[in-house]
Amino acid sequence: MGADPRRGDRAERARPVSVTGKVMAILNAFAQGGVRLNLSEICRRAGLPLATGHRLVGELVGGGFLERVPDGTYRIGTRLWRIGSQAPAVTGLRELALPHMEDLYEATHDNVQLGVLRDERVLIVERLRGTRSVPVVTQVGATLPLHTTGVGKVLLAFAPPRVLEKVLAGELPRHAARSITDPGELRRCVEQVRRSGYAVTRDEMTLGASSVGAPVRDGAGDVVAAVSLVSSTRSADLRRLLPPLTTAVRALSRDVAAHWPGGPDLFSAERNAGA
């Protein structure tokens, strides 16, 4: 059987043509996961020839939109962080959440994370980390998988059914020893999250780190975000972590209901693109 000639046409149409489209494709490569990417990975995700990607990435580094790490990889630059952090939806949610996150950190001295559903991943909107906290891979503005994180499991459990089914039908990569990679097991896990109102992970995203996450709701009762505590697996104890976490998300939910004009799909790229 011969090759489908339409396949090449579709691939060509998918390749960015304008300079603006190529730059957007490069920046969007980081939204697909991975805090640091090498040039080949950036070009593969962006659908660009290596020479074109090398030239444009160099210009983005010069402008401060990307940064080159000593090991030769690239990450989002501080100028892009500053611009992105000024988005009204992000700013409003962060401003409401920060006092509650600070109280939660003072009560536990563990990492505190605020995440929202960004299509089929978690977008980290804010995080607090102390000197005594367990090291984590999270950075503000980064995206993480839904199936291996406390915030992710909460968001997945209360996401629209189409999101859950798409995640279950896709690849479930193993990030640490106890990552859930079986769709049936993940489905049972999110059903338990719906019943209990919180999610727990142990050595699923990072070896030695565990988390407990809980939902943040708006005035209509929809889940618009999730907050999690990330602790050392050795010291992670639900009796210690869950009470202050549930107190914090309830207080934040009241503030969100009263003061935040967003909604559960505000951070969806498909919605923002008019899909």
XYZ file of C-alpha atoms in Angstrom:
275
model
C 0.000 0.000 0.000
C 1.397 3.386 -0.995
C 1.877 6.297 1.343
C -1.075 8.601 1.832
C -0.159 11.804 -0.089
C -2.442 13.817 2.178
C -0.234 12.993 5.166
C 2.627 15.060 3.785
C 0.251 17.929 3.036
C -1.068 17.896 6.603
C 2.473 17.882 7.994
C 3.431 20.802 5.760
C 0.380 22.802 6.808
C 1.175 22.126 10.455
C 4.684 23.559 10.095
C 4.798 27.253 11.112
C 5.406 29.519 8.105
C 5.710 33.092 9.352
C 8.470 34.283 11.660
C 5.859 35.036 14.313
C 4.455 31.525 13.988
C 7.920 30.018 14.332
C 8.666 32.046 17.457
C 5.334 31.052 18.987
C 6.039 27.415 18.165
C 9.407 27.623 19.939
C 7.878 29.147 23.062
C 5.005 26.661 22.966
C 7.535 23.816 22.966
C 8.084 24.536 26.661
C 4.343 24.352 27.379
C 4.403 20.668 26.396
C 6.406 19.764 29.488
C 10.064 19.946 30.376
C 11.597 22.825 32.287
C 14.804 22.563 30.252
C 15.035 21.503 26.615
C 17.978 21.100 24.273
C 17.940 22.650 20.824
C 17.037 19.421 19.024
C 14.039 18.860 21.311
C 12.860 22.452 20.847
C 13.049 22.126 17.063
C 11.317 18.747 17.056
C 8.422 20.033 19.159
C 8.191 23.254 17.160
C 8.372 21.501 13.792
C 11.356 23.581 12.685
C 14.621 22.796 10.874
C 17.611 22.835 13.201
C 19.256 25.820 11.480
C 16.085 27.935 11.728
C 15.549 26.955 15.343
C 19.151 27.728 16.232
C 18.876 31.251 14.791
C 15.542 32.078 16.427
C 16.424 30.547 19.789
C 19.597 32.641 19.781
C 17.558 35.799 19.208
C 15.129 34.856 21.979
C 18.059 34.317 24.340
C 19.445 37.716 23.399
C 16.094 39.327 24.179
C 15.753 37.618 27.549
C 12.757 35.492 26.529
C 14.813 32.293 26.811
C 17.898 31.507 28.889
C 20.771 29.190 27.972
C 21.828 26.971 30.864
C 25.538 26.017 31.268
C 24.780 22.412 30.293
C 23.614 23.629 26.867
C 19.868 23.343 27.446
C 17.376 26.210 27.371
C 14.627 27.381 29.707
C 12.040 30.168 29.777
C 13.685 33.536 30.456
C 12.858 36.019 33.166
C 11.426 38.588 30.734
C 8.794 36.107 29.555
C 7.983 35.205 33.183
C 7.405 38.877 33.985
C 5.122 39.370 31.003
C 3.126 36.193 31.618
C 2.700 36.893 35.315
C 0.828 40.110 34.468
C -2.101 38.244 32.849
C -5.215 39.345 34.790
C -6.494 35.806 35.394
C -3.145 34.665 36.794
C -2.571 37.821 38.819
C -6.033 37.784 40.380
C -5.886 34.160 41.430
C -2.342 34.465 42.776
C -3.160 37.571 44.791
C -6.122 35.826 46.414
C -4.174 32.634 47.046
C -0.889 33.973 48.410
C -2.089 34.909 51.948
C -3.626 31.456 52.365
C -0.540 29.761 50.928
C 1.695 31.718 53.307
C -0.453 30.670 56.275
C -0.286 27.089 55.062
C 3.480 27.232 54.763
C 3.827 28.671 58.262
C 1.659 25.851 59.616
C 3.581 23.045 57.888
C 6.936 24.364 56.559
C 6.381 22.228 53.472
C 6.227 23.229 49.811
C 2.913 24.830 48.861
C 1.730 24.754 45.243
C -1.177 26.346 43.406
C -2.102 24.802 40.074
C -4.792 25.128 37.412
C -5.882 22.868 34.582
C -4.171 23.822 31.339
C -5.719 21.433 28.827
C -4.264 18.028 29.808
C -1.570 19.292 32.197
C -1.161 21.271 35.415
C -0.034 24.876 35.070
C 1.748 25.957 38.250
C 0.534 29.463 39.035
C 2.382 29.955 42.337
C 4.535 28.030 44.763
C 6.191 28.632 48.110
C 9.284 26.733 49.145
C 11.326 27.067 52.303
C 14.909 26.172 53.080
C 13.764 23.114 55.033
C 11.360 21.880 52.367
C 12.016 18.777 50.297
C 13.448 19.664 46.838
C 10.831 19.595 44.053
C 10.883 20.022 40.269
C 8.114 22.622 40.293
C 8.632 26.114 38.898
C 6.063 28.862 38.513
C 4.790 28.848 34.941
C 5.858 25.262 34.326
C 3.420 22.508 33.469
C 3.361 19.089 35.131
C 1.541 15.845 34.381
C -1.891 15.333 35.891
C -1.423 11.672 36.821
C 1.651 11.965 39.072
C 0.998 15.097 41.162
C -1.349 15.963 44.014
C -2.652 19.096 42.293
C -2.932 17.166 39.047
C -4.997 14.320 40.432
C -7.408 16.783 42.007
C -7.815 18.714 38.765
C -8.181 15.496 36.777
C -10.814 14.141 39.160
C -13.001 17.229 38.727
C -12.191 17.952 35.073
C -14.746 17.590 32.269
C -15.152 13.912 31.243
C -13.483 14.555 27.865
C -10.277 15.597 29.654
C -10.210 12.479 31.810
C -10.863 10.202 28.847
C -8.148 11.898 26.768
C -5.608 11.471 29.564
C -6.583 7.830 30.093
C -6.317 7.140 26.362
C -2.895 8.746 26.094
C 0.534 7.837 27.389
C 1.027 7.811 31.160
C 4.806 8.204 31.540
C 6.606 6.895 34.586
C 8.378 9.748 36.376
C 9.320 7.937 39.593
C 9.090 4.492 41.156
C 5.396 4.604 42.020
C 3.962 6.564 39.093
C 0.593 5.245 37.966
C 0.951 4.075 34.370
C -2.141 1.864 34.111
C -5.311 3.642 32.893
C -7.604 1.438 34.965
C -5.675 2.151 38.149
C -5.692 5.880 37.400
C -9.458 5.846 36.822
C -9.973 4.165 40.207
C -7.643 6.704 41.792
C -9.550 9.749 40.506
C -12.848 8.179 41.550
C -11.436 7.917 45.064
C -10.360 11.569 44.905
C -13.918 12.583 44.015
C -15.273 10.643 46.988
C -12.720 11.827 49.552
C -12.188 15.385 48.303
C -8.386 15.165 48.335
C -5.553 13.432 46.471
C -2.374 11.805 47.745
C 0.825 10.906 45.908
C 3.862 9.022 47.212
C 7.058 8.843 45.161
C 5.089 9.337 41.946
C 6.618 12.521 40.514
C 9.895 12.687 42.436
C 11.580 9.965 44.471
C 11.375 10.853 48.144
C 8.566 13.391 47.740
C 4.892 12.955 48.576
C 2.003 15.348 48.251
C -1.585 15.920 49.293
C -3.834 18.143 47.194
C -7.324 19.609 47.585
C -9.661 21.567 45.276
C -10.400 25.283 45.161
C -13.980 26.030 44.099
C -15.738 29.097 42.738
C -19.150 30.435 43.678
C -20.882 27.875 41.456
C -19.053 25.012 43.154
C -16.825 24.299 40.145
C -13.193 23.382 40.760
C -11.028 26.167 39.326
C -7.671 25.323 40.920
C -5.961 23.025 43.377
C -3.534 23.560 46.239
C -1.076 20.938 47.412
C 1.514 20.407 50.103
C 4.658 18.577 49.018
C 6.598 16.908 51.784
C 9.313 14.338 52.280
C 7.854 10.851 51.962
C 9.385 9.974 55.324
C 7.519 12.775 57.102
C 4.334 12.917 54.997
C 1.466 12.285 57.399
C -2.145 12.977 56.442
C -3.019 13.690 60.067
C -0.521 16.556 59.993
C -1.041 17.845 56.443
C -4.719 17.427 55.615
C -6.366 19.612 58.320
C -4.419 22.815 57.516
C -4.741 22.141 53.780
C -8.520 21.757 53.866
C -8.820 24.862 56.051
C -6.746 26.857 53.555
C -8.638 25.751 50.432
C -12.001 26.436 52.042
C -10.917 29.965 52.946
C -9.449 30.497 49.474
C -12.624 29.150 47.866
C -14.647 31.761 49.753
C -12.347 34.508 48.471
C -12.492 33.141 44.920
C -16.293 33.021 45.034
C -16.421 36.624 46.240
C -13.654 38.307 44.249
C -12.380 36.260 41.258
C -14.252 36.585 37.947
C -12.634 33.547 36.329
C -13.978 30.057 35.777
C -12.872 26.425 35.451
C -11.932 26.762 31.756
C -10.285 30.181 31.903
C -6.788 28.733 31.412
C -7.732 26.444 28.514
C -5.684 27.127 25.408
C -8.507 25.751 23.248
C -11.005 28.185 24.778
C -8.649 31.122 24.480
C -8.020 30.286 20.840
C -11.750 30.298 20.178
C -12.065 26.535 19.666
